[in-house]
Coordinates of C-alpha atoms and ligand atoms in Angstrom, one line a residue:
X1 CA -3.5 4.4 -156.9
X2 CA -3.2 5.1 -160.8
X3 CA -6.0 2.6 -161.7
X4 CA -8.9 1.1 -160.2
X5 CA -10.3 -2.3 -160.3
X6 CA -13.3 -1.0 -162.2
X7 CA -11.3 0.9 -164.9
X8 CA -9.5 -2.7 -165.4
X9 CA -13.0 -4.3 -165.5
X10 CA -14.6 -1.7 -168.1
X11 CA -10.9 -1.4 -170.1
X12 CA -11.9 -5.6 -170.3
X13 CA -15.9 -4.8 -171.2
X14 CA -14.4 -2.7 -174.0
X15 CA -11.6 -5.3 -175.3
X16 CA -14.4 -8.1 -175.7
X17 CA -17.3 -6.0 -177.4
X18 CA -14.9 -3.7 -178.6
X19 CA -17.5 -1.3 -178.2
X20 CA -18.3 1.6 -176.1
X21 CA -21.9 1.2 -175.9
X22 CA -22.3 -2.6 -175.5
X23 CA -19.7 -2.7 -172.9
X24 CA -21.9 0.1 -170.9
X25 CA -24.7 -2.0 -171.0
X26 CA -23.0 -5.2 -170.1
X27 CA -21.6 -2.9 -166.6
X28 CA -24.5 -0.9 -166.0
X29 CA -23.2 2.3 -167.3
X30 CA -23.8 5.3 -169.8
X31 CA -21.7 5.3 -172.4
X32 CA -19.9 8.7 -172.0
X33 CA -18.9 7.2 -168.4
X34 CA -17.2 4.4 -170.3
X35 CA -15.4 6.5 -172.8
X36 CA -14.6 8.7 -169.7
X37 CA -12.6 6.1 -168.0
X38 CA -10.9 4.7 -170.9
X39 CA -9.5 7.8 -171.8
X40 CA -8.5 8.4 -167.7
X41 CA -6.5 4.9 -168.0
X42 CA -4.9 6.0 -171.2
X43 CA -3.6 9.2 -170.1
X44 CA -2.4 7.5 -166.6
X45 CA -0.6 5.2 -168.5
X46 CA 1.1 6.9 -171.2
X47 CA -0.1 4.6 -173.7
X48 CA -2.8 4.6 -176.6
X49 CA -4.7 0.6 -175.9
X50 CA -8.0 1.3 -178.6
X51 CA -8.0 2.6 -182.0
X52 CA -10.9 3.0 -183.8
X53 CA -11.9 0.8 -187.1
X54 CA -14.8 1.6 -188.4
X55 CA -17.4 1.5 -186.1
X56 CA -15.0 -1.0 -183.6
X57 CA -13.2 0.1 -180.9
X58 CA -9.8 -2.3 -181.2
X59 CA -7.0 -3.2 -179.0
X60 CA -3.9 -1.9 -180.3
X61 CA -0.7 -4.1 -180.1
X62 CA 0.2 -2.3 -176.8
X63 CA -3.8 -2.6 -175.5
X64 CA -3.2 -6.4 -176.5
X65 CA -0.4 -7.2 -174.0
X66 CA -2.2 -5.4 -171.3
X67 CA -5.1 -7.2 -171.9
X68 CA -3.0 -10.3 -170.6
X69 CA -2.5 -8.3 -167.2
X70 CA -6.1 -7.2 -166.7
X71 CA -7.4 -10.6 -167.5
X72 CA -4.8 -12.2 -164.6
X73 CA -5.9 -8.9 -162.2
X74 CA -10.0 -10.3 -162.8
X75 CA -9.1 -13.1 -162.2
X76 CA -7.4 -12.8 -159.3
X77 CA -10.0 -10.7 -158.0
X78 CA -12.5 -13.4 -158.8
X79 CA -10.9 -16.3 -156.9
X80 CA -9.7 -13.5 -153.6
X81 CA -14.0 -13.7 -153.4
X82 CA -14.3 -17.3 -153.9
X83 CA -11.6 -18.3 -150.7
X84 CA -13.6 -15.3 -148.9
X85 CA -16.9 -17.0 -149.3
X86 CA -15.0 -20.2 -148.9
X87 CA -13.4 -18.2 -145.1
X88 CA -16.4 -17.2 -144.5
X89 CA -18.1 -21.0 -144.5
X90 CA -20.9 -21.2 -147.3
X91 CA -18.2 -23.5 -149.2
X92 CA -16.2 -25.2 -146.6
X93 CA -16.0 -24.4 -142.9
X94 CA -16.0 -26.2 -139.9
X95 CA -19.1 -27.5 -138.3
X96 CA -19.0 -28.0 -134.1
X97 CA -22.2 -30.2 -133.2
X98 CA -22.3 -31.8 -129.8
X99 CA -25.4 -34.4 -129.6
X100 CA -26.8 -36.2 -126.3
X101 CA -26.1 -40.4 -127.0
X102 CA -29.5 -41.2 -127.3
X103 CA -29.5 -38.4 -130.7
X104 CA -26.8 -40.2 -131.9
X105 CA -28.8 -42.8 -133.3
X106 CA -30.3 -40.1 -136.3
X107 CA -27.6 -37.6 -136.4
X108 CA -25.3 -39.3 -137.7
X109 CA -27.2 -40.2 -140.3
X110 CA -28.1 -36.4 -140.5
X111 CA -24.8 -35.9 -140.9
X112 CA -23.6 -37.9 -143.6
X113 CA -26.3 -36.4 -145.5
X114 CA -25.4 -32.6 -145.2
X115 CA -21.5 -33.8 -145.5
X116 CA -22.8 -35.5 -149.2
X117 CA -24.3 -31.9 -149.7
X118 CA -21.4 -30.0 -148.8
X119 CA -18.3 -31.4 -149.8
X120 CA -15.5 -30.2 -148.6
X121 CA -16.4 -29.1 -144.8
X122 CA -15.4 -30.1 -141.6
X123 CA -17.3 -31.5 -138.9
X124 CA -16.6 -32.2 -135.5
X125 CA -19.2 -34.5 -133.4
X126 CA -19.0 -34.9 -130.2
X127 CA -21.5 -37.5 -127.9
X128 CA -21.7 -37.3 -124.7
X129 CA -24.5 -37.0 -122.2
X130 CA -27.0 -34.3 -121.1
X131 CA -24.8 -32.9 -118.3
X132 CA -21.2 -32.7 -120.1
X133 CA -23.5 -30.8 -122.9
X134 CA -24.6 -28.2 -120.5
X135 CA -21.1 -27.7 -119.3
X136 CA -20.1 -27.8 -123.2
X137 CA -22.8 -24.9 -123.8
X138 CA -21.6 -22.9 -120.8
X139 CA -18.2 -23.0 -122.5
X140 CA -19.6 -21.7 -125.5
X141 CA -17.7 -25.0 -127.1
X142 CA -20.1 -26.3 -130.1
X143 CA -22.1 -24.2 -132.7
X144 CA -25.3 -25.9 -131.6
X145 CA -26.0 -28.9 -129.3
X146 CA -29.0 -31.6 -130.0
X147 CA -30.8 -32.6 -126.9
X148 CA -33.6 -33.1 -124.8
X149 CA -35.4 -30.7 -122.8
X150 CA -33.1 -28.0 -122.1
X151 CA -32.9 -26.2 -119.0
X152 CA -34.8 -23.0 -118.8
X153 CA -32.9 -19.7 -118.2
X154 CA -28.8 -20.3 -118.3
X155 CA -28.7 -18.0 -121.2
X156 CA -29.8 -20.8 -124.0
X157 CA -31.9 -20.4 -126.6
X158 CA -33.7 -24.3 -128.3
X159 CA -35.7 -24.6 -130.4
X160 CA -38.2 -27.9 -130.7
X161 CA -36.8 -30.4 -133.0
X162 CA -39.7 -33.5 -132.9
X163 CA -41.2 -35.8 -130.7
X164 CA -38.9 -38.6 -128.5
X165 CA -40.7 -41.1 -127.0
X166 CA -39.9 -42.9 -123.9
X167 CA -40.9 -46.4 -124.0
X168 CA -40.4 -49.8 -121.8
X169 CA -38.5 -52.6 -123.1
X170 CA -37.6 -56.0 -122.1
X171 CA -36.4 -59.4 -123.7
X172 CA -38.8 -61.3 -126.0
X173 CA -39.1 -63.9 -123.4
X174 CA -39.8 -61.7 -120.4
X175 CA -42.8 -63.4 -118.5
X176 CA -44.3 -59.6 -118.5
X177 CA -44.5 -60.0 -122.3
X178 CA -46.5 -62.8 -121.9
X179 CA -49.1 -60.7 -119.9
X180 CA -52.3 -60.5 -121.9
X181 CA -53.5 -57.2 -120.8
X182 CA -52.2 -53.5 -120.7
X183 CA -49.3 -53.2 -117.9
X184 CA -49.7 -50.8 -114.8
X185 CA -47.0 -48.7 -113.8
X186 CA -46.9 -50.9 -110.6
X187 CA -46.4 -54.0 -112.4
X188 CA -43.2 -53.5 -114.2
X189 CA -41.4 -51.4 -111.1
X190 CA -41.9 -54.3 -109.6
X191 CA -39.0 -55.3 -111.8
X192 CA -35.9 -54.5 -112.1
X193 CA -34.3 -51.7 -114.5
X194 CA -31.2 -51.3 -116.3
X195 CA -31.0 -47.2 -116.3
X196 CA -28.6 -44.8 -117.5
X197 CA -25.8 -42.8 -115.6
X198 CA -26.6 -39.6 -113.2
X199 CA -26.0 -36.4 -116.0
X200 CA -28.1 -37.9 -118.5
X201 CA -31.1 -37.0 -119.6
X202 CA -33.1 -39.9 -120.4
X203 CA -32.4 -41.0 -116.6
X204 CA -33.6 -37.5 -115.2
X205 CA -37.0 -37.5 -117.5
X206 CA -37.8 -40.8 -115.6
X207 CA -37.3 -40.1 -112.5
X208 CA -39.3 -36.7 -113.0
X209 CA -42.2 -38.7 -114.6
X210 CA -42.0 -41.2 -111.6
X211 CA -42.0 -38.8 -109.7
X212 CA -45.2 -37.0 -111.1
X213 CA -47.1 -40.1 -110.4
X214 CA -45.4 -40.7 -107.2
X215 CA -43.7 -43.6 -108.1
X216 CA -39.9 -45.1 -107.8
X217 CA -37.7 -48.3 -108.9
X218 CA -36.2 -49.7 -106.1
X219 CA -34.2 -52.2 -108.3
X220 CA -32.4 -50.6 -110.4
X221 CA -28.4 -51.3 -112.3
X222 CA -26.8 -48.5 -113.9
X223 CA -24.7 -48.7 -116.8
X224 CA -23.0 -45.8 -119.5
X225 CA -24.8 -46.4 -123.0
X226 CA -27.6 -47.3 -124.6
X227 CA -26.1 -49.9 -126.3
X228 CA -25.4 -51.5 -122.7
X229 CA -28.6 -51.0 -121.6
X230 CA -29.9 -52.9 -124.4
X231 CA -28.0 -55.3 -124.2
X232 CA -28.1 -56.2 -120.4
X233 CA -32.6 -56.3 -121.2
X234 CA -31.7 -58.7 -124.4
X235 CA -30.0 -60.6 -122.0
X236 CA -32.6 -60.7 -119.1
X237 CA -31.4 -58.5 -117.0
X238 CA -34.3 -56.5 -116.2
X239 CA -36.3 -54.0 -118.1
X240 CA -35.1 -50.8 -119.2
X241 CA -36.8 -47.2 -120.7
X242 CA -35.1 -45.7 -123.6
X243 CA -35.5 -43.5 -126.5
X244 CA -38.1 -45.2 -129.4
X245 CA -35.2 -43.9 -131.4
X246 CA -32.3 -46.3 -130.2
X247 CA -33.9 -49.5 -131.0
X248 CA -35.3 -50.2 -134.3
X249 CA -32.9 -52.8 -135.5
X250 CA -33.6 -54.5 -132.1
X251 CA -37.0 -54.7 -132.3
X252 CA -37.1 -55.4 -136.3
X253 CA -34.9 -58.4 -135.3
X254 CA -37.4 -59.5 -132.5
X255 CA -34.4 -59.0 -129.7
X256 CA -36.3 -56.6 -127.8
X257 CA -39.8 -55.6 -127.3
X258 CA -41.8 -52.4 -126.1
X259 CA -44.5 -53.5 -123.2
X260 CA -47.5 -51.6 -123.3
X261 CA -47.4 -49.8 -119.6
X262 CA -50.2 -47.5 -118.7
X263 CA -48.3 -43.5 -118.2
X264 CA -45.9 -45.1 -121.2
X265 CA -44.8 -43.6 -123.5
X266 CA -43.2 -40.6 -121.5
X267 CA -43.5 -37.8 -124.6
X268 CA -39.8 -35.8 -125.0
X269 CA -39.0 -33.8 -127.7
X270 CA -35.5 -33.5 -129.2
X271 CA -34.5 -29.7 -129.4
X272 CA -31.9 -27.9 -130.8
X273 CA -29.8 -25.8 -128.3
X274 CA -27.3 -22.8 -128.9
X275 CA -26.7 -20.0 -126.2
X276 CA -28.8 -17.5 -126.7
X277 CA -27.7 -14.4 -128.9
X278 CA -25.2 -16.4 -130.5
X279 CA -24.1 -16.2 -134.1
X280 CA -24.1 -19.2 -136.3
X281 CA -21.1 -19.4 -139.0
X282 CA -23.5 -19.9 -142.6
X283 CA -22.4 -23.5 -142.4
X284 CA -23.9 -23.8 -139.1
X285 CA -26.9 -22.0 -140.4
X286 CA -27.2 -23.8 -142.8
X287 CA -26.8 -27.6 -141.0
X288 CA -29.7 -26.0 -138.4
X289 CA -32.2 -25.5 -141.1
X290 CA -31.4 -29.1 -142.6
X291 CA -31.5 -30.1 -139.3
X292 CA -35.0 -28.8 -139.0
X293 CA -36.5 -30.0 -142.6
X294 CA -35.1 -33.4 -142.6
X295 CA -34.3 -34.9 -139.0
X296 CA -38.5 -36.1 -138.9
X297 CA -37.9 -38.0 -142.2
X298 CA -34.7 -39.8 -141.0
X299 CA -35.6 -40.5 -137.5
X300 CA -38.9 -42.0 -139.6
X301 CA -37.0 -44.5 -141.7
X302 CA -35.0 -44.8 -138.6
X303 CA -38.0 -45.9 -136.4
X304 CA -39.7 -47.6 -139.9
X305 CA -43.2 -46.6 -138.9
Ligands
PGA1 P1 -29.0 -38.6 -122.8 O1 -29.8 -37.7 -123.8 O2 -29.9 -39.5 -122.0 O3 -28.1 -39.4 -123.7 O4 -28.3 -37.6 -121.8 C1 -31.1 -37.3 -123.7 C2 -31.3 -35.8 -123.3 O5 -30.5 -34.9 -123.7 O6 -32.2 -35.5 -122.7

């Protein structure tokens, strides 16, 4: 190839100090090595593009119109690295986040936040419960999944996000709520409880935690969502144990309320989950370290204490 991109940059250097010695500073180069390269590009090309005035190196009228070129070639060059970066997802890119439902409630928030940050990328969400995430992971599917407690060993890697209590709820007019005196654990599985489908996670971690103090509901009634769940307690139901972090606007509107049951709350933690070894795009990087600084402050204004 006759000419390089760096005799186009340094033929440029020259043409806007038209000088030798300032355009070597401006690259980073001795001055000899500049003269050197013009020279090169002149004999390659057949044609004299400086002529010397005074102390001024100028374009001739030849150097002039290939001035036009190089400009086009730099900046051609220029925007070639911008769509790289752009491939490469520091600008743009497409984010793949799967969250378990009860997350839902602060990512999304989470979310809109980093999309304000980074315009132009593209996200895709996905909520769905702690089993289909597993299966989702083992798939290698999403960049990075938000979750509780992940399983140990089947090649993940988490890391710990913040705290997700586990508290007992009922409606305002529950005759429990009326009880003037911290709850047992015996008192209010005397009830009965609205709980979440088999594969999700919040259901699992009470049945563990009953488990660990060798308790069980005998009266339960499952249903999909949160949202049911809430609903159904509002409505008298039964009681039901959920995330502190799916009912806020519920309990600021005095629809629900959290009992006070001795072995309550049951302390989670929210993690975030990729298989292990696995190699975040810089988008995804960069959502997991925003992810990490700002999900306590959301989930904060979210819970409003
Ligand atoms: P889930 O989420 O109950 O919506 O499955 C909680 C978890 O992942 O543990």
């Amino acid at each position: 190839m006759p000419y390089s991109l760096s005799q186009i940059r340094i033929f440029e250097a020259v043409a806007q100090y038209e000088s030798y010695t300032r355009a070597a500073e401006k690259l980073f180069m001795t001055q000899p090595a500049v003269s050197m390269q013009i020279k090169q590009l002149e004999e390659y090309s057949g044609l004299a593009l400086f002529e010397r005035q005074g102390k001024k190196m100028c374009l001739t009228p030849i150097g002039k119109e290939v001035q036009q070129y190089a400009s086009r070639v730099l900046q051609a060059h220029n925007d070639m690295l911008g769509a790289m970066k752009e491939l490469k997802g520091v600008k743009g890119g497409h984010l793949i986040v799967s969250v378990a439902t009860t997350a839902n409630y602060f990512v999304t928030q989470l979310l809109a936040e980093f999309s304000r940050q980074h315009e132009g990328i593209n996200i895709t969400l996905d909520v769905t419960n702690r089993h289909t995430l597993l299966d989702q992971l083992e798939n290698h599917e999403p960049d990075m999944v938000i979750m509780g407690e992940p399983p140990k060993g089947h090649g993940l890697q988490s890391e710990r996000l913040m705290a997700n209590p586990l508290v007992v709820i009922a409606a305002p007019n529950h005759p429990l709520v009326s009880i003037d005196r911290p709850l047992l654990l015996s008192d209010v599985l005397a009830e009965r409880f609205i709980v979440r489908e088999k594969g999700s996670g919040t259901r699992s971690a009470i049945e563990r935690h009953l488990h660990k103090h060798s308790a069980s509901c005998k009266n339960t009634l499952e249903m999909r969502s949160n949202e049911t769940i809430k609903h159904a307690v509002e409505a008298g139901l039964g009681l039901g144990i959920v995330s502190m972090h799916t009912i806020q606007p519920e309990l600021d509107s005095g629809r629900l309320v959290v009992l006070n049951v001795g072995n309550f709350p049951i302390q989670r933690h929210w993690h975030i989950v990729m298989r292990k070894g696995k190699r975040l795009s810089p988008i995804a990087r960069e959502f997991k370290r925003f992810v990490m600084a700002e999900a306590p402050r959301f989930v904060k204004s979210a819970v409003g204490k």
